């Protein structure tokens, strides 16, 4: 058998994750849960604003309530509030350009 007849198959395409990468992947769900909890607490402080201040940031009290009702405890309600504010902005933008 010659040396050229023998080949070694190396699996170079698969890189094993490093310890920090594995640690980050393992902590990602916990980080997401913490972020959702922190955002939920921040949204609670939005209830202290008056209606004019809420309107300035593109929200209503109904948006705050629906965000909490639409999300479970482990979900982040800020995503729903962001969507509501953007939709309200788009609607007002298009209405102002129709006139």
Short mmCIF file of C-alpha atoms in Angstrom, two decimals:
data_model
loop_
_atom_site.label_atom_id
_atom_site.label_comp_id
_atom_site.label_asym_id
_atom_site.label_seq_id
_atom_site.Cartn_x
_atom_site.Cartn_y
_atom_site.Cartn_z
CA UNK A 1 0.00 0.00 0.00
CA UNK A 2 1.35 3.34 -0.96
CA UNK A 3 1.06 6.50 1.05
CA UNK A 4 -1.00 8.18 -1.67
CA UNK A 5 -3.68 5.49 -1.46
CA UNK A 6 -4.50 6.35 2.08
CA UNK A 7 -6.50 9.49 2.83
CA UNK A 8 -7.62 10.96 6.06
CA UNK A 9 -11.01 12.52 6.20
CA UNK A 10 -10.99 15.54 8.42
CA UNK A 11 -14.21 17.04 9.55
CA UNK A 12 -13.02 20.62 9.34
CA UNK A 13 -16.49 21.94 8.53
CA UNK A 14 -17.73 21.40 12.04
CA UNK A 15 -16.18 23.62 14.63
CA UNK A 16 -16.89 22.77 18.22
CA UNK A 17 -18.19 25.75 20.15
CA UNK A 18 -15.88 27.30 22.70
CA UNK A 19 -16.75 27.42 26.37
CA UNK A 20 -17.91 31.07 26.25
CA UNK A 21 -20.12 30.27 23.25
CA UNK A 22 -21.66 27.28 25.04
CA UNK A 23 -22.14 29.37 28.17
CA UNK A 24 -23.82 32.16 26.21
CA UNK A 25 -26.11 29.66 24.46
CA UNK A 26 -27.02 28.08 27.79
CA UNK A 27 -27.77 31.41 29.44
CA UNK A 28 -29.74 32.83 26.50
CA UNK A 29 -33.15 31.64 27.80
CA UNK A 30 -32.44 33.09 31.22
CA UNK A 31 -31.30 36.36 29.68
CA UNK A 32 -34.46 36.51 27.58
CA UNK A 33 -36.62 35.87 30.64
CA UNK A 34 -34.83 38.61 32.57
CA UNK A 35 -35.21 41.07 29.67
CA UNK A 36 -38.94 40.33 29.47
CA UNK A 37 -39.34 40.85 33.21
CA UNK A 38 -37.38 44.13 33.08
CA UNK A 39 -39.47 45.39 30.14
CA UNK A 40 -42.65 44.41 31.95
CA UNK A 41 -41.57 46.50 34.95
CA UNK A 42 -40.75 49.45 32.67
CA UNK A 43 -44.15 49.20 31.00
CA UNK A 44 -45.74 49.32 34.44
CA UNK A 45 -44.12 52.71 34.95
CA UNK A 46 -45.82 53.94 31.76
CA UNK A 47 -49.11 53.81 33.69
CA UNK A 48 -47.82 56.81 35.67
CA UNK A 49 -47.81 58.98 32.53
CA UNK A 50 -50.86 61.04 31.63
CA UNK A 51 -52.74 60.54 28.35
CA UNK A 52 -50.96 63.40 26.59
CA UNK A 53 -47.55 61.99 27.43
CA UNK A 54 -48.60 58.55 26.24
CA UNK A 55 -49.91 60.05 23.01
CA UNK A 56 -46.53 61.75 22.51
CA UNK A 57 -44.84 58.35 22.38
CA UNK A 58 -47.61 56.91 20.21
CA UNK A 59 -49.49 54.88 22.82
CA UNK A 60 -52.81 54.86 24.64
CA UNK A 61 -53.89 53.33 27.92
CA UNK A 62 -55.71 50.67 25.93
CA UNK A 63 -52.40 49.72 24.28
CA UNK A 64 -50.82 49.20 27.70
CA UNK A 65 -53.68 47.02 28.88
CA UNK A 66 -53.86 44.97 25.69
CA UNK A 67 -50.09 44.37 25.73
CA UNK A 68 -50.34 42.84 29.18
CA UNK A 69 -53.43 40.81 28.34
CA UNK A 70 -52.01 39.51 25.05
CA UNK A 71 -48.75 38.28 26.56
CA UNK A 72 -48.17 35.60 29.14
CA UNK A 73 -45.91 36.19 32.13
CA UNK A 74 -42.91 34.76 30.29
CA UNK A 75 -43.45 36.80 27.11
CA UNK A 76 -42.20 40.32 26.49
CA UNK A 77 -45.13 42.77 26.13
CA UNK A 78 -42.88 45.52 24.78
CA UNK A 79 -42.97 43.95 21.31
CA UNK A 80 -46.73 44.43 21.19
CA UNK A 81 -46.40 48.04 22.35
CA UNK A 82 -43.81 48.73 19.68
CA UNK A 83 -46.13 47.33 17.02
CA UNK A 84 -49.05 49.42 18.31
CA UNK A 85 -47.02 52.64 18.30
CA UNK A 86 -45.67 51.98 14.80
CA UNK A 87 -49.11 51.14 13.41
CA UNK A 88 -50.58 54.30 14.95
CA UNK A 89 -47.72 56.37 13.48
CA UNK A 90 -48.20 54.85 10.01
CA UNK A 91 -51.93 55.49 10.16
CA UNK A 92 -51.46 59.12 11.15
CA UNK A 93 -48.69 59.56 8.56
CA UNK A 94 -50.89 58.32 5.72
CA UNK A 95 -53.87 60.34 6.93
CA UNK A 96 -51.79 63.54 6.97
CA UNK A 97 -50.63 62.92 3.39
CA UNK A 98 -54.16 62.28 2.10
CA UNK A 99 -55.31 65.77 3.05
#
